[in-house]
Tab-separated table of C-alpha atoms and ligand atoms in Angstrom:
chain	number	residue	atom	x	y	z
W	89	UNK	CA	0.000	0.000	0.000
W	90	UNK	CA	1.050	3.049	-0.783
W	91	UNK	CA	2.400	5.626	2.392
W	92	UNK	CA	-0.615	8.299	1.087
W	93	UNK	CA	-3.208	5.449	1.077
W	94	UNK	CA	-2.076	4.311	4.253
W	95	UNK	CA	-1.915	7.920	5.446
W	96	UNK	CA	-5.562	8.244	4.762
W	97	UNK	CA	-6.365	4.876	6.651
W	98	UNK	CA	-4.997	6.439	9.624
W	99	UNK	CA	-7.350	8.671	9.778
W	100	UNK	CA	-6.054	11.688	7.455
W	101	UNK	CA	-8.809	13.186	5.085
W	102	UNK	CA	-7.568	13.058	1.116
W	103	UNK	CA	-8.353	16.901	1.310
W	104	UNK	CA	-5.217	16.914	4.004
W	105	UNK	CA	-3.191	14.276	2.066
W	106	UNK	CA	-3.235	15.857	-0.899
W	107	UNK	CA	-2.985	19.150	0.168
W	108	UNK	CA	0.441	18.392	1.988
W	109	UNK	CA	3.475	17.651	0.820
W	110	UNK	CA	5.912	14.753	0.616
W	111	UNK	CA	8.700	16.849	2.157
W	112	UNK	CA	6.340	18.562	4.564
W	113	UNK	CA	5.805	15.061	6.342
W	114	UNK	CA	8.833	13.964	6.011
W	115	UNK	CA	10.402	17.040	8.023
W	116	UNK	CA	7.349	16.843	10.168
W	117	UNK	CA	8.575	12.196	10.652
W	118	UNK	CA	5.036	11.670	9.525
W	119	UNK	CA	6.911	9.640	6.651
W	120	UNK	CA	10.329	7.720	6.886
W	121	UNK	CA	13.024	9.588	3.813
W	122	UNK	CA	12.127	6.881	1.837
W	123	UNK	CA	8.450	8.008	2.244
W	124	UNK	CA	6.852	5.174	3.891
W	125	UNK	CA	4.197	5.782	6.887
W	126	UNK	CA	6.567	6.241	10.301
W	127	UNK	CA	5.033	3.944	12.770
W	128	UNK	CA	6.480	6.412	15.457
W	129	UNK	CA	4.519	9.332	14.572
W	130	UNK	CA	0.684	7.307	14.114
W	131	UNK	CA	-0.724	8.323	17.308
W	132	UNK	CA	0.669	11.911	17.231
W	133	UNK	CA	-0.732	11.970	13.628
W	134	UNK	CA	-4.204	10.724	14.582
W	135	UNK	CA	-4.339	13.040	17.284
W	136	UNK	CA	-3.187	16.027	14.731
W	137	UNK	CA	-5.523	14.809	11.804
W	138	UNK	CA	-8.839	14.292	14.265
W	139	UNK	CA	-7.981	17.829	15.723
W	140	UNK	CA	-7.983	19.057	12.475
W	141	UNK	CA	-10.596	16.943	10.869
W	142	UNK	CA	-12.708	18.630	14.026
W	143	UNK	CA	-11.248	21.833	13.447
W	144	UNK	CA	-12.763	22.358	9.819
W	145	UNK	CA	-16.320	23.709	10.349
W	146	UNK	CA	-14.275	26.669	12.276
W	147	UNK	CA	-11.608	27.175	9.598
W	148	UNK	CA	-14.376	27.002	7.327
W	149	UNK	CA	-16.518	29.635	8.706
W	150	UNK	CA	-13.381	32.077	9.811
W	151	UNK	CA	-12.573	31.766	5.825
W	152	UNK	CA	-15.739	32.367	4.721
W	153	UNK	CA	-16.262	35.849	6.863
W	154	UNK	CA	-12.773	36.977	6.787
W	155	UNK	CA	-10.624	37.871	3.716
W	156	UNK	CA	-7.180	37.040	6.127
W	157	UNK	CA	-8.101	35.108	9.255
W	158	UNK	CA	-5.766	34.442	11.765
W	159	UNK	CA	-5.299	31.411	13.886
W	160	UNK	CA	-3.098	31.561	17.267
W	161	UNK	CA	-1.923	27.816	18.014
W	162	UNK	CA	-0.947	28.201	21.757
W	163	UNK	CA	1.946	25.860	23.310
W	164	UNK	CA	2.791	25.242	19.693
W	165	UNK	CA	5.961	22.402	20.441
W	166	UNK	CA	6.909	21.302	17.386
W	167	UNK	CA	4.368	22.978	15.670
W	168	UNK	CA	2.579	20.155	13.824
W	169	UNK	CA	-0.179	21.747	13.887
W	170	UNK	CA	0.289	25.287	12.786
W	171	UNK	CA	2.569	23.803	9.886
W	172	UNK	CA	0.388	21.675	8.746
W	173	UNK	CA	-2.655	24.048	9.200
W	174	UNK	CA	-0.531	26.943	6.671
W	175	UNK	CA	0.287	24.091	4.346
W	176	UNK	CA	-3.247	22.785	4.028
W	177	UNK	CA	-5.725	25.560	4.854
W	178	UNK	CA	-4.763	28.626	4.069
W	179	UNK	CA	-2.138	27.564	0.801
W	180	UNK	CA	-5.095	27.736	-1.174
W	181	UNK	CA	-6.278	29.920	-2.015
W	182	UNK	CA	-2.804	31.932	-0.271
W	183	UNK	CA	-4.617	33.969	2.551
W	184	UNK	CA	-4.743	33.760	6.608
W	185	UNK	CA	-1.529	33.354	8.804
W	186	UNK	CA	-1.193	30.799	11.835
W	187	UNK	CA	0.900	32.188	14.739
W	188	UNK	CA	2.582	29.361	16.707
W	189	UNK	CA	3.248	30.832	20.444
W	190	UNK	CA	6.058	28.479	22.335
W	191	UNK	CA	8.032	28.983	25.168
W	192	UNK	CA	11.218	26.284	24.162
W	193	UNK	CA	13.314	28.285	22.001
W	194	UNK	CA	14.734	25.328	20.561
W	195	UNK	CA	11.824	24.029	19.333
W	196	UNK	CA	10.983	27.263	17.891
W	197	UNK	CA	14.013	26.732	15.816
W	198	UNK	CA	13.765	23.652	14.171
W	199	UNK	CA	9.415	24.111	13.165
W	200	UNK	CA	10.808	27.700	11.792
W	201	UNK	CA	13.448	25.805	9.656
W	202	UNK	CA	10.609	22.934	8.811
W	203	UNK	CA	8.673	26.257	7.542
W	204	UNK	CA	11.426	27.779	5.624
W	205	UNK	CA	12.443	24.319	3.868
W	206	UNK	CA	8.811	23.960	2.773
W	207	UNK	CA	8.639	27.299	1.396
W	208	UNK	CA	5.561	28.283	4.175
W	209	UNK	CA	4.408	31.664	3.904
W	210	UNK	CA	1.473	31.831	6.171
W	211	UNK	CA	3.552	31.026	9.615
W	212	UNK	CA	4.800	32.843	12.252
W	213	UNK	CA	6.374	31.733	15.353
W	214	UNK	CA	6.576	33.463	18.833
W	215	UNK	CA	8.768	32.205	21.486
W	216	UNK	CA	7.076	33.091	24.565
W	217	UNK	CA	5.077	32.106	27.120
W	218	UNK	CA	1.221	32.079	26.214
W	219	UNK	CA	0.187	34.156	28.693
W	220	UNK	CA	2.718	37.786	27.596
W	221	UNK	CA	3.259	36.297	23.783
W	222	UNK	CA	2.656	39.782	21.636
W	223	UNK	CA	-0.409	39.062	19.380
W	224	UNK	CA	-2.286	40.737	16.971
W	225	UNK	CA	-5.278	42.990	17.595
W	226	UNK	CA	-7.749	40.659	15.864
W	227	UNK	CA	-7.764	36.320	16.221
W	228	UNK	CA	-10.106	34.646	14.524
W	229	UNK	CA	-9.365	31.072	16.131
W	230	UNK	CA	-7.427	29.982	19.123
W	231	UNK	CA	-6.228	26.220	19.314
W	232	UNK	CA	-3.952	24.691	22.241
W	233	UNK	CA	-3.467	21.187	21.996
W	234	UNK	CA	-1.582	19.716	25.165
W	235	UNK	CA	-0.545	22.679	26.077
W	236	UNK	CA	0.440	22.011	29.674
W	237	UNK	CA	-1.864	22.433	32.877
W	238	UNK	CA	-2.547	26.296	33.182
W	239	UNK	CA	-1.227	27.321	29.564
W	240	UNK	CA	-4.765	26.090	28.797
W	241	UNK	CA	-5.676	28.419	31.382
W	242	UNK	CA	-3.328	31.099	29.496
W	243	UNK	CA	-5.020	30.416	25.954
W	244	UNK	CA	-8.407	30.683	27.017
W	245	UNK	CA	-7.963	34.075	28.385
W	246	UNK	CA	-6.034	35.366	25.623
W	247	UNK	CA	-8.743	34.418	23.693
W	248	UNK	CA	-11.460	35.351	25.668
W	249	UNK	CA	-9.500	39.047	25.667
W	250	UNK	CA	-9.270	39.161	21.790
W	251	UNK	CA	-12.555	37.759	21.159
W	252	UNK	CA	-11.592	35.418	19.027
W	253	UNK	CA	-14.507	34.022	17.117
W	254	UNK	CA	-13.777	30.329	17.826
W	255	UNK	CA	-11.584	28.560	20.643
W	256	UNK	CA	-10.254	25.257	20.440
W	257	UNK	CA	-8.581	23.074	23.409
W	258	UNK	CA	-7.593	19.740	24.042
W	259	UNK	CA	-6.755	20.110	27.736
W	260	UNK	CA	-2.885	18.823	29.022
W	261	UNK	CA	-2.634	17.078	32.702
W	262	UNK	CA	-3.739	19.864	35.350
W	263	UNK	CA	-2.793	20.020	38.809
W	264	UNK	CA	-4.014	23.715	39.684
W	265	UNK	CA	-7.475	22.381	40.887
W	266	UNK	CA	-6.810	19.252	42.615
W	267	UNK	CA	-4.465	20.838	45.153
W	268	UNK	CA	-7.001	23.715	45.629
W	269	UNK	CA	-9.306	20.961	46.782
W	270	UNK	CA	-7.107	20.033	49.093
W	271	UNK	CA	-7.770	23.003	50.780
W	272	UNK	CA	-11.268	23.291	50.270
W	273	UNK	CA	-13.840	23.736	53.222
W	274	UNK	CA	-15.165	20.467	54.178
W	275	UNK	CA	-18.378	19.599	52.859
W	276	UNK	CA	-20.941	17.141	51.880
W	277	UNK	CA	-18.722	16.475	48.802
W	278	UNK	CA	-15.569	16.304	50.061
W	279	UNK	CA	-15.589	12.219	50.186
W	280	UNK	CA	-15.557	12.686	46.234
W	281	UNK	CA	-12.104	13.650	46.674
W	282	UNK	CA	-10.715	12.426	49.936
W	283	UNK	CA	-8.251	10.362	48.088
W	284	UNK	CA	-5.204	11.236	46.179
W	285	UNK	CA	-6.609	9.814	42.659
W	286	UNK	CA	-10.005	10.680	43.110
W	287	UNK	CA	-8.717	14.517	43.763
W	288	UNK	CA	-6.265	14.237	40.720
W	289	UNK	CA	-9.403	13.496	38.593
W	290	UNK	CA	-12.203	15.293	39.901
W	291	UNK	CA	-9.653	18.256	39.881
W	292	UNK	CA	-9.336	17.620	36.273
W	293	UNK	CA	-12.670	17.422	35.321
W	294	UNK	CA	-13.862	20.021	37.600
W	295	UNK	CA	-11.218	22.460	35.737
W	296	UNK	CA	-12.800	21.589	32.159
W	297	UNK	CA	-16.206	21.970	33.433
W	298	UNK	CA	-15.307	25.672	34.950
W	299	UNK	CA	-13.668	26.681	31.816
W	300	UNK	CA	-16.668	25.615	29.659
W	301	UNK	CA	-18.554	27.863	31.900
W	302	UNK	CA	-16.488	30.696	31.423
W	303	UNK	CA	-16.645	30.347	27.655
W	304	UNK	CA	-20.160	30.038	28.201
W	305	UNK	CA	-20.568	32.970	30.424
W	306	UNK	CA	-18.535	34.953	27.726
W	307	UNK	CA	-21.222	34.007	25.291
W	308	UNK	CA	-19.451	31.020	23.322
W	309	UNK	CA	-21.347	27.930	22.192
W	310	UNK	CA	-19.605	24.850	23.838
W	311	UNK	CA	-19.277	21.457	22.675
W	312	UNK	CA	-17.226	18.930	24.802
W	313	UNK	CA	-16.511	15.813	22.754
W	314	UNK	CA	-13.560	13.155	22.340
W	315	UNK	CA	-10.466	13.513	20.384
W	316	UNK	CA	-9.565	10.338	19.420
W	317	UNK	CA	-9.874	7.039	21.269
W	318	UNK	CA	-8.321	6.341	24.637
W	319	UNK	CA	-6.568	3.793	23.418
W	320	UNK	CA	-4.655	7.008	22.020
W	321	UNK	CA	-4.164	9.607	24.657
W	322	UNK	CA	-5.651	9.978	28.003
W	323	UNK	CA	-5.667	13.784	27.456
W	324	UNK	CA	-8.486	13.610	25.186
W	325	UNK	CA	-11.101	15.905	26.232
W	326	UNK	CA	-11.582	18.740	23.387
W	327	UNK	CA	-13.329	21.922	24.086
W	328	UNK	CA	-15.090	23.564	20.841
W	329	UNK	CA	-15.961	27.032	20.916
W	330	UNK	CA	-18.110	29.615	19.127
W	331	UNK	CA	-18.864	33.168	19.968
W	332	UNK	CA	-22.951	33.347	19.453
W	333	UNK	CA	-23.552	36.086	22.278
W	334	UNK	CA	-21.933	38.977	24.026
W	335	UNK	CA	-22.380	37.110	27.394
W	336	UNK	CA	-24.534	34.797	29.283
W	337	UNK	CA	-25.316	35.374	31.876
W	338	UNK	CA	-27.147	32.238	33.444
W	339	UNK	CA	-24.042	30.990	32.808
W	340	UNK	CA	-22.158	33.158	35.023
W	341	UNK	CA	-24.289	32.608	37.635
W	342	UNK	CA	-23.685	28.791	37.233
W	343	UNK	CA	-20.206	29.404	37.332
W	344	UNK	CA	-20.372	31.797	40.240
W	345	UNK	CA	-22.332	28.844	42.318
W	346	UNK	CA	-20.492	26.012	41.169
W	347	UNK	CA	-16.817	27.731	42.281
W	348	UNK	CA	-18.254	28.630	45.919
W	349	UNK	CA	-19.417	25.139	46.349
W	350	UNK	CA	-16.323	23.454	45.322
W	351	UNK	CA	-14.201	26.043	46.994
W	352	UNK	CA	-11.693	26.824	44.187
W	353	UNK	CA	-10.661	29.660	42.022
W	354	UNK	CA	-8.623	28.069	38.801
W	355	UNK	CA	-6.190	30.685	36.623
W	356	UNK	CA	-8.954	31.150	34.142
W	357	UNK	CA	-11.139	33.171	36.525
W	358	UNK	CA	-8.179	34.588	38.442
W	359	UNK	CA	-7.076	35.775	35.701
W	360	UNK	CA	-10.904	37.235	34.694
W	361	UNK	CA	-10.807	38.908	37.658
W	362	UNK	CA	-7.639	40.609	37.633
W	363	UNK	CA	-8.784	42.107	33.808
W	364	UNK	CA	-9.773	45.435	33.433
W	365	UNK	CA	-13.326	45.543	32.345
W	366	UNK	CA	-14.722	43.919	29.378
W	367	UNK	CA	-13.692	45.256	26.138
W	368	UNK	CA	-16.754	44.711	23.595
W	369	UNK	CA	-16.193	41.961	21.318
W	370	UNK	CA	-14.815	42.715	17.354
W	371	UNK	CA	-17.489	44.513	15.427
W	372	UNK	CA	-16.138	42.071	12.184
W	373	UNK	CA	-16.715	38.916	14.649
W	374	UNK	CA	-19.560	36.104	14.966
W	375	UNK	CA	-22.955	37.444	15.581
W	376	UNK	CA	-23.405	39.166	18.991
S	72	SAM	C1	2.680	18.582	25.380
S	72	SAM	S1	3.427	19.751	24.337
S	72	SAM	C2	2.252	19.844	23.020
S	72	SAM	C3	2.831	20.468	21.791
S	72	SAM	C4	1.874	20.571	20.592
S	72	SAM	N1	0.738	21.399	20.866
S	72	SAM	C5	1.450	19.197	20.147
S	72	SAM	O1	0.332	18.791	20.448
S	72	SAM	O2	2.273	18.542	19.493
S	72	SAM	C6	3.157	21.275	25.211
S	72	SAM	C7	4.006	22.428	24.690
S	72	SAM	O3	3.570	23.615	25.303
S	72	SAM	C8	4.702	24.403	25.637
S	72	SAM	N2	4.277	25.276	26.756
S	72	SAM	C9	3.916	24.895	28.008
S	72	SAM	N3	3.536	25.957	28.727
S	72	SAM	C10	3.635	27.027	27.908
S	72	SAM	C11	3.370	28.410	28.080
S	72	SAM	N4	2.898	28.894	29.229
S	72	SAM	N5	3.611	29.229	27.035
S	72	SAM	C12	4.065	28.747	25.849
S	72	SAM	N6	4.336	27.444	25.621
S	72	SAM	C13	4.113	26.594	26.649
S	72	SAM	C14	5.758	23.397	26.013
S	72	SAM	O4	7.057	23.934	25.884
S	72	SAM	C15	5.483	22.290	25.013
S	72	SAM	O5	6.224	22.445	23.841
């Protein structure tokens, strides 16, 4: 079978396959130099192709409403993503720009040399941290994928401040929460996390279910779904979001009750609450 063919039975669409190239994937170790599949890189690659496969009603609509969208992929590493995302979506027709933010310089490097060997245009790179990383004015779409316990925290409130008109995160390992609940006042629901696990996880979901309130609160459409199957990754919760309203707020007042009962304040509100007052949203963006 041929590595393209096999490519697509891993999950790649032909749209992606075809719109890539051979050298692209090679430099990326998606292929071997002799341009067979690299059995090293499949569940990275499924993880990269579902995220993008689930990515493409929001690339859509950005490209549909704006002549140059931008896209801010936050804790970038390598910057599979953003490469292939300027090689595939936004090659053709040549408009939009993907902004990789990443704190390692040296993998800043080497995904700037990948772009410059491929001849990609529509890719920047900023090494920074997500939470200072100079952006532009106007983001159409923020993505973090893994990006490590509150950098999640750090691209959801970038992108909450720029208003970006869809958010998209696949949440890394997160810590923050669980040892707030370790201080927590005791209550009827403390046995959910008396032990060390139990906190690690209920920590963990409790995080992702305060940060889909906040998007919700901050008027975004939510949809929580998997990324690929946990046979893959055990990080595989992705939060999809789209900017319907200026703000909820039932939503808020969800969120207000649900972080007074569990006693904890993650970086995403923290962070809210330390921010000036609310800017109004882009007058280009989603309806508001
Ligand atoms: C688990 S890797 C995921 C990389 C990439 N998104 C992927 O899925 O292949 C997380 C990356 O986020 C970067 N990172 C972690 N915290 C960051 C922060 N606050 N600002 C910028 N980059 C960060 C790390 O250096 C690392 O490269």
């Amino acid at each position: 079978m041929k590595a393209r063919e096999k490519l697509v039975k891993e999950g790649l669409s032909t749209e992606l396959v075809d719109g890539v190239s051979a050298e692209l994937l090679k430099a990326l170790h998606i292929l071997t130099r002799d341009g067979d599949l690299n059995a090293d890189s499949r569940r990275k690659l499924k993880q990269v192709s579902h995220f993008l496969g689930l990515l493409k009603p929001a690339l859509d609509d950005v490209r549909a409403r704006h002549p140059d969208p931008v896209v801010v992929d936050c804790g970038a590493g390598k910057a599979y993503l953003g490469l292939l995302l300027a090689s595939w979506a936004f090659a053709k027709p040549a408009r939009g720009r993907v902004i990789n933010v990443e704190s390692k310089q040296e993998l800043v490097t080497t995904a700037q040399k990948i772009a410059k060997d491929a001849g990609l245009e529509r890719v920047d790179f900023v090494r920074d941290a997500v939470e200072t990383a100079a952006l532009p004015e106007r983001v159409h779409l923020v993505t973090a994928l893994h990006a490590c316990d509150t950098a999640t925290d750090d691209a959801l409130f970038r992108a909450l401040c720029l208003g970006a008109d869809h958010i998209a995160v696949v949440p890394c390992c997160q810590a923050e929460v669980a040892q707030q609940l370790k201080g927590a006042p005791e209550s009827e629901l403390s046995p959910l996390y008396e032990h060390g696990l139990h906190r690690r996880e209920l920590g963990s979901h409790l995080t992702n279910v305060l940060r889909c309130l906040v998007l919700e609160a901050h008027g975004y459409q939510v949809t929580v779904t998997e990324l690929v199957g946990w046979e893959h990754s055990l990080k595989n919760e992705l939060i999809l979001a789209r900017r319907v309203h200026k703000a909820h707020a039932p939503s808020q007042k969800k969120l207000d009750a649900l972080l007074k009962s569990a006693g904890v304040r993650p970086k995403l509100v923290r962070l809210l609450d330390a921010r000036a007052p609310s800017q109004p949203p882009p007058a280009d963006g989603a309806p508001a």
